[in-house]
PDB file of C-alpha atoms in Angstrom:
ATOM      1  CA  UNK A1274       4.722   9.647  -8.577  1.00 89.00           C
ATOM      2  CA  UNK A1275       2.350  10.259 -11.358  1.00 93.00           C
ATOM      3  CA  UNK A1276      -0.387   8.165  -9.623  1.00 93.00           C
ATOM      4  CA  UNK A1277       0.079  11.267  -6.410  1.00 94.00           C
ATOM      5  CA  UNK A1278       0.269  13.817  -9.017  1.00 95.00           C
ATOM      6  CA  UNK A1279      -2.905  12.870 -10.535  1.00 96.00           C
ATOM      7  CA  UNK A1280      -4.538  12.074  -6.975  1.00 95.00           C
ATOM      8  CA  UNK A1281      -3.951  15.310  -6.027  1.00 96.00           C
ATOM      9  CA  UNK A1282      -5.457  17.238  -9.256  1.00 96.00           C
ATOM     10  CA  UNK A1283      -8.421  15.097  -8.268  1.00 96.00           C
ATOM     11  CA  UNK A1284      -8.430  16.863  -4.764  1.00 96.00           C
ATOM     12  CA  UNK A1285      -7.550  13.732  -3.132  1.00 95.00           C
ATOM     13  CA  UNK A1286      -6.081  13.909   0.283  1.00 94.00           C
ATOM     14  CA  UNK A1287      -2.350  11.235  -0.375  1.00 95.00           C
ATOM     15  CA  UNK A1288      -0.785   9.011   2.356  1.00 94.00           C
ATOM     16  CA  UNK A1289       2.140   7.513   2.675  1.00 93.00           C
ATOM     17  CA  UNK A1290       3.319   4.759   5.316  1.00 92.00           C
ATOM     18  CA  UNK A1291       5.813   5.747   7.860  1.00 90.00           C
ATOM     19  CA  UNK A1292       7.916   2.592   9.261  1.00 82.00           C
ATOM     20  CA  UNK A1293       8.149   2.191  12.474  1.00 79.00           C
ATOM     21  CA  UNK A1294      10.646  -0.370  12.358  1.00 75.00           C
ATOM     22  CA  UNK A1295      10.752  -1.513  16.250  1.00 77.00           C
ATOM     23  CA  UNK A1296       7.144  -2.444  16.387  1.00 77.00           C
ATOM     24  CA  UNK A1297       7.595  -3.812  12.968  1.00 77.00           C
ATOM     25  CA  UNK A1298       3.931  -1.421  11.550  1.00 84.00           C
ATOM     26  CA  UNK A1299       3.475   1.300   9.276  1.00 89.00           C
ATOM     27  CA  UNK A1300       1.544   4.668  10.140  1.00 91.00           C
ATOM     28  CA  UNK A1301       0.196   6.557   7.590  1.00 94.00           C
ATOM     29  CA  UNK A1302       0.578  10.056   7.189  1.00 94.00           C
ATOM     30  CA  UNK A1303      -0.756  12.461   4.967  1.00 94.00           C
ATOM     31  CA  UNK A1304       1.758  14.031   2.831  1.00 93.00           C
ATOM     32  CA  UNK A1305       1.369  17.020   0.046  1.00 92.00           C
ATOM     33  CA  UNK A1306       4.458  17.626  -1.697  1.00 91.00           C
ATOM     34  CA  UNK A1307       6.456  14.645  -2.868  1.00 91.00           C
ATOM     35  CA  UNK A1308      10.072  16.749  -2.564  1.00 89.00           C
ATOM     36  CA  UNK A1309       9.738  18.415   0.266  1.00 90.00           C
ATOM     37  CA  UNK A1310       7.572  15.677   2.795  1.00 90.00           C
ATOM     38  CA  UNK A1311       9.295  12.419   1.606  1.00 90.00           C
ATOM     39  CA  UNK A1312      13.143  11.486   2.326  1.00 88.00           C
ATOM     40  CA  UNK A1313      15.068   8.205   1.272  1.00 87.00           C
ATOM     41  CA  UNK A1314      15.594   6.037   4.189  1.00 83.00           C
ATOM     42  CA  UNK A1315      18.604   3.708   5.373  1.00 78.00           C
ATOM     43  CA  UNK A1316      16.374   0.948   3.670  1.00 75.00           C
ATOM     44  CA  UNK A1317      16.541   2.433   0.125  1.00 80.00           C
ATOM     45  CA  UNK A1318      12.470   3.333   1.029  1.00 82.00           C
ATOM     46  CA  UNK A1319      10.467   6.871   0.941  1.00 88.00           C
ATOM     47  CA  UNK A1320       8.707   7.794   3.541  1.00 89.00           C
ATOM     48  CA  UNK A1321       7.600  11.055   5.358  1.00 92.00           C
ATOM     49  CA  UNK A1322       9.397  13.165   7.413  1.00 88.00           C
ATOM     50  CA  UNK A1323       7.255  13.947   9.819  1.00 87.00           C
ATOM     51  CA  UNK A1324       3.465  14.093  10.363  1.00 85.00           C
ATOM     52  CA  UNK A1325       0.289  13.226  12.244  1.00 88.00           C
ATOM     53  CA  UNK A1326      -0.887   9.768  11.895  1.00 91.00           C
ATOM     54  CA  UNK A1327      -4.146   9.728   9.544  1.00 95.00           C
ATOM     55  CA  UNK A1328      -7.015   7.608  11.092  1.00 95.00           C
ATOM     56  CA  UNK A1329      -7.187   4.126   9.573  1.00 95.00           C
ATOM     57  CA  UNK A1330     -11.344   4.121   9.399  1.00 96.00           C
ATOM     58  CA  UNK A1331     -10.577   6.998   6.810  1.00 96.00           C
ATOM     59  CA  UNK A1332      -8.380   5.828   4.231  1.00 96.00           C
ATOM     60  CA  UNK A1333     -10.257   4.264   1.346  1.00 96.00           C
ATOM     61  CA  UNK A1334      -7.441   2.734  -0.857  1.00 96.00           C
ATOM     62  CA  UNK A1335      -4.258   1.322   0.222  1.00 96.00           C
ATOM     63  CA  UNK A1336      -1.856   0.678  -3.002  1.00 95.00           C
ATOM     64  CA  UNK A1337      -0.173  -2.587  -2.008  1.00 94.00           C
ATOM     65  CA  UNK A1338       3.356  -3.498  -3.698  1.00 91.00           C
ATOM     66  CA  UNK A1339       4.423  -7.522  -4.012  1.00 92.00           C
ATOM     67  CA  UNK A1340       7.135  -9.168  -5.408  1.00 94.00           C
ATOM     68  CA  UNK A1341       4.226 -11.455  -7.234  1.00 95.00           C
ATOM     69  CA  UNK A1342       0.128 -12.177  -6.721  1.00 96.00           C
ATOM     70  CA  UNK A1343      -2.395 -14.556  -7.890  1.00 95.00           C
ATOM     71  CA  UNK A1344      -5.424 -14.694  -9.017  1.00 92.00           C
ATOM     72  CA  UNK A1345      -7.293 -14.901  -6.099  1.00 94.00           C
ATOM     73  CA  UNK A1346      -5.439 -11.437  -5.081  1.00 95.00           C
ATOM     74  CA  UNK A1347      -2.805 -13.282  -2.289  1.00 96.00           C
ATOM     75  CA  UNK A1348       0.705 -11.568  -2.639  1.00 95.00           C
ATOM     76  CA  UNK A1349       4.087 -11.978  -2.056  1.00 92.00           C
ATOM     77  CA  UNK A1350       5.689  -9.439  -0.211  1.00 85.00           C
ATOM     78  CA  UNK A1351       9.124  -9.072   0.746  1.00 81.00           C
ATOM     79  CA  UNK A1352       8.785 -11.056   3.947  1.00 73.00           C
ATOM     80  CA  UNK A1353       8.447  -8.471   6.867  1.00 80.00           C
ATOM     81  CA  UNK A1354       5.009  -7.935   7.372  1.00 85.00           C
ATOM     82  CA  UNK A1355       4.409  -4.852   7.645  1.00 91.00           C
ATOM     83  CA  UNK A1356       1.552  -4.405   4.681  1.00 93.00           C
ATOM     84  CA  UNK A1357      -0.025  -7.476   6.176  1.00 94.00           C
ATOM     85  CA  UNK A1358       0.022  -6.330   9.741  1.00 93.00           C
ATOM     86  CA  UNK A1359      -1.865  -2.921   8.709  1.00 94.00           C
ATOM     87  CA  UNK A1360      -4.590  -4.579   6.480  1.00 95.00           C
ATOM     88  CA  UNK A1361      -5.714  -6.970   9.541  1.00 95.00           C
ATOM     89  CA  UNK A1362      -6.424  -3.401  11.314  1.00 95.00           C
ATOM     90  CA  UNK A1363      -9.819  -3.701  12.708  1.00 95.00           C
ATOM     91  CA  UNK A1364     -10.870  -0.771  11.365  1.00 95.00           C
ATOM     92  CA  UNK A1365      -9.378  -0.788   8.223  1.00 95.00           C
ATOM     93  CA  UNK A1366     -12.525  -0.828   5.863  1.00 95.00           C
ATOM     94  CA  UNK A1367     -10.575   0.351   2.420  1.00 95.00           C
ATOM     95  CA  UNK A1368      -9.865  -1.327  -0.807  1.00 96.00           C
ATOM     96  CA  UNK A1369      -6.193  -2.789  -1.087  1.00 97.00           C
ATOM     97  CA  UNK A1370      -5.073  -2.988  -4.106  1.00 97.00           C
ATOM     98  CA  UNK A1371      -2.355  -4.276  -5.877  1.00 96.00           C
ATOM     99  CA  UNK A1372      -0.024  -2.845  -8.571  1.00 95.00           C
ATOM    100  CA  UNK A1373       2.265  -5.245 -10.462  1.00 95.00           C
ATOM    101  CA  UNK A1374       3.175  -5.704 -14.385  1.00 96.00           C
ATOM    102  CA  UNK A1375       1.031  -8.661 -16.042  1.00 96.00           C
ATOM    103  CA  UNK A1376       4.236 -10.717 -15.642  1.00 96.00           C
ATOM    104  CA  UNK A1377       4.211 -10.466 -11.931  1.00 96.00           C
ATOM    105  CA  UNK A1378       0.922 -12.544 -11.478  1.00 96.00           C
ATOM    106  CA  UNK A1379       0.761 -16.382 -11.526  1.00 96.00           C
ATOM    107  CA  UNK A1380      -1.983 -18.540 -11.172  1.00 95.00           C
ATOM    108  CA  UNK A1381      -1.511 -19.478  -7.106  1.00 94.00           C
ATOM    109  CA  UNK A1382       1.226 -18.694  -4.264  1.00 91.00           C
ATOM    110  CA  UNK A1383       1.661 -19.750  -1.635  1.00 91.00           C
ATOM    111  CA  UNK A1384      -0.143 -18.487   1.559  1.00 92.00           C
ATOM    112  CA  UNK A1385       0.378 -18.262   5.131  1.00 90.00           C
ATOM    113  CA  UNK A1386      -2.040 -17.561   8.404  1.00 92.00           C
ATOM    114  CA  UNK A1387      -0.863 -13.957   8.453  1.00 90.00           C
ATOM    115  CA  UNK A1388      -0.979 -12.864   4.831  1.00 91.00           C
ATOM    116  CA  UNK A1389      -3.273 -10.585   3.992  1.00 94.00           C
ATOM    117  CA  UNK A1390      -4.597 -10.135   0.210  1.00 94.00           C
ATOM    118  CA  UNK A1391      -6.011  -7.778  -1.766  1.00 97.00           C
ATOM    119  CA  UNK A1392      -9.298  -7.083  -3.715  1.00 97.00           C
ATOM    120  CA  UNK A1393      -7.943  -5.755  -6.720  1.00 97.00           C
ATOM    121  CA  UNK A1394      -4.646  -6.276  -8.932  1.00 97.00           C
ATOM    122  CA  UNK A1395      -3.788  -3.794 -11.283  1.00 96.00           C
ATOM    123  CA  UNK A1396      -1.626  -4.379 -14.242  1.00 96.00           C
ATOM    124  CA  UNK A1397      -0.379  -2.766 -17.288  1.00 96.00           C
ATOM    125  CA  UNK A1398      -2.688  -5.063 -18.941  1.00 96.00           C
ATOM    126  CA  UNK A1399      -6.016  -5.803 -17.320  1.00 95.00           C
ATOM    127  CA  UNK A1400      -7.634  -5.082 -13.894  1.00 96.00           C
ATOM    128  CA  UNK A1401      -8.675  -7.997 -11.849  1.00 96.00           C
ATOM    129  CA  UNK A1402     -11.376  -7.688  -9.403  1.00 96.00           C
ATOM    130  CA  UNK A1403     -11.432 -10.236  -6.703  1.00 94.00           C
ATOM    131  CA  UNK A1404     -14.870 -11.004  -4.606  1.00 79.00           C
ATOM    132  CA  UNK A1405     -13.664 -11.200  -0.866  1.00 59.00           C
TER     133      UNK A1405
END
């Protein structure tokens, strides 16, 4: 929340990824108040209520959450896909980057043929910047 709240005294436009669960994707859409856009789902997740999708080729950042990454910015998500699946977009041309507490990254994990990474990880105690 405070990372929206500050995005938005900044003038930023703020996404959020809507699930579609049965095609196993997010789709992000733009949201501007975080009570009255945002509801809990069945899955314990927020995620708007409604909205337009926002084109892909426009979003510079994507905030990416893991379980755990490394230092060569591969993650460990929690196993469905979905983050993975929208950062192989073809015309996805943002920055993803990762937000974890310094515990949270190790020196390698394991990676498959799908998993995407990221290009930064940010910490409480450093940021890491990772040439892709």
């Amino acid at each position: 929340s405070p990372i929206v709240l500050r995005s938005w005294q900044m003038r930023k436009r703020v996404l959020a990824p809507k699930g579609c669960w049965s095609q196993r994707r997010m789709i992000p859409v733009e949201i501007r108040s975080l009570s009255d856009d945002l509801a809990e789902t069945t899955m314990g997740i927020r995620e708007p209520l409604s909205g337009i999708p926002f084109p892909i080729p426009m979003i510079d950042l994507v905030l990416v959450p893991g379980l755990g990454f490394d230092e060569f910015g591969n993650r460990l998500g929690r196993g469905r896909g979905f983050y993975d699946r929208f950062l192989a977009h073809p015309e996805f041309a943002g920055i993803a980057c990762g937000l974890a507490f310094e515990e949270q990254v190790v020196s390698s994990m394991p990676v498959g043929p799908l998993d995407r990474g990221v290009q930064m990880v940010v910490t409480d105690a450093k940021v890491r910047r990772i040439g892709r």
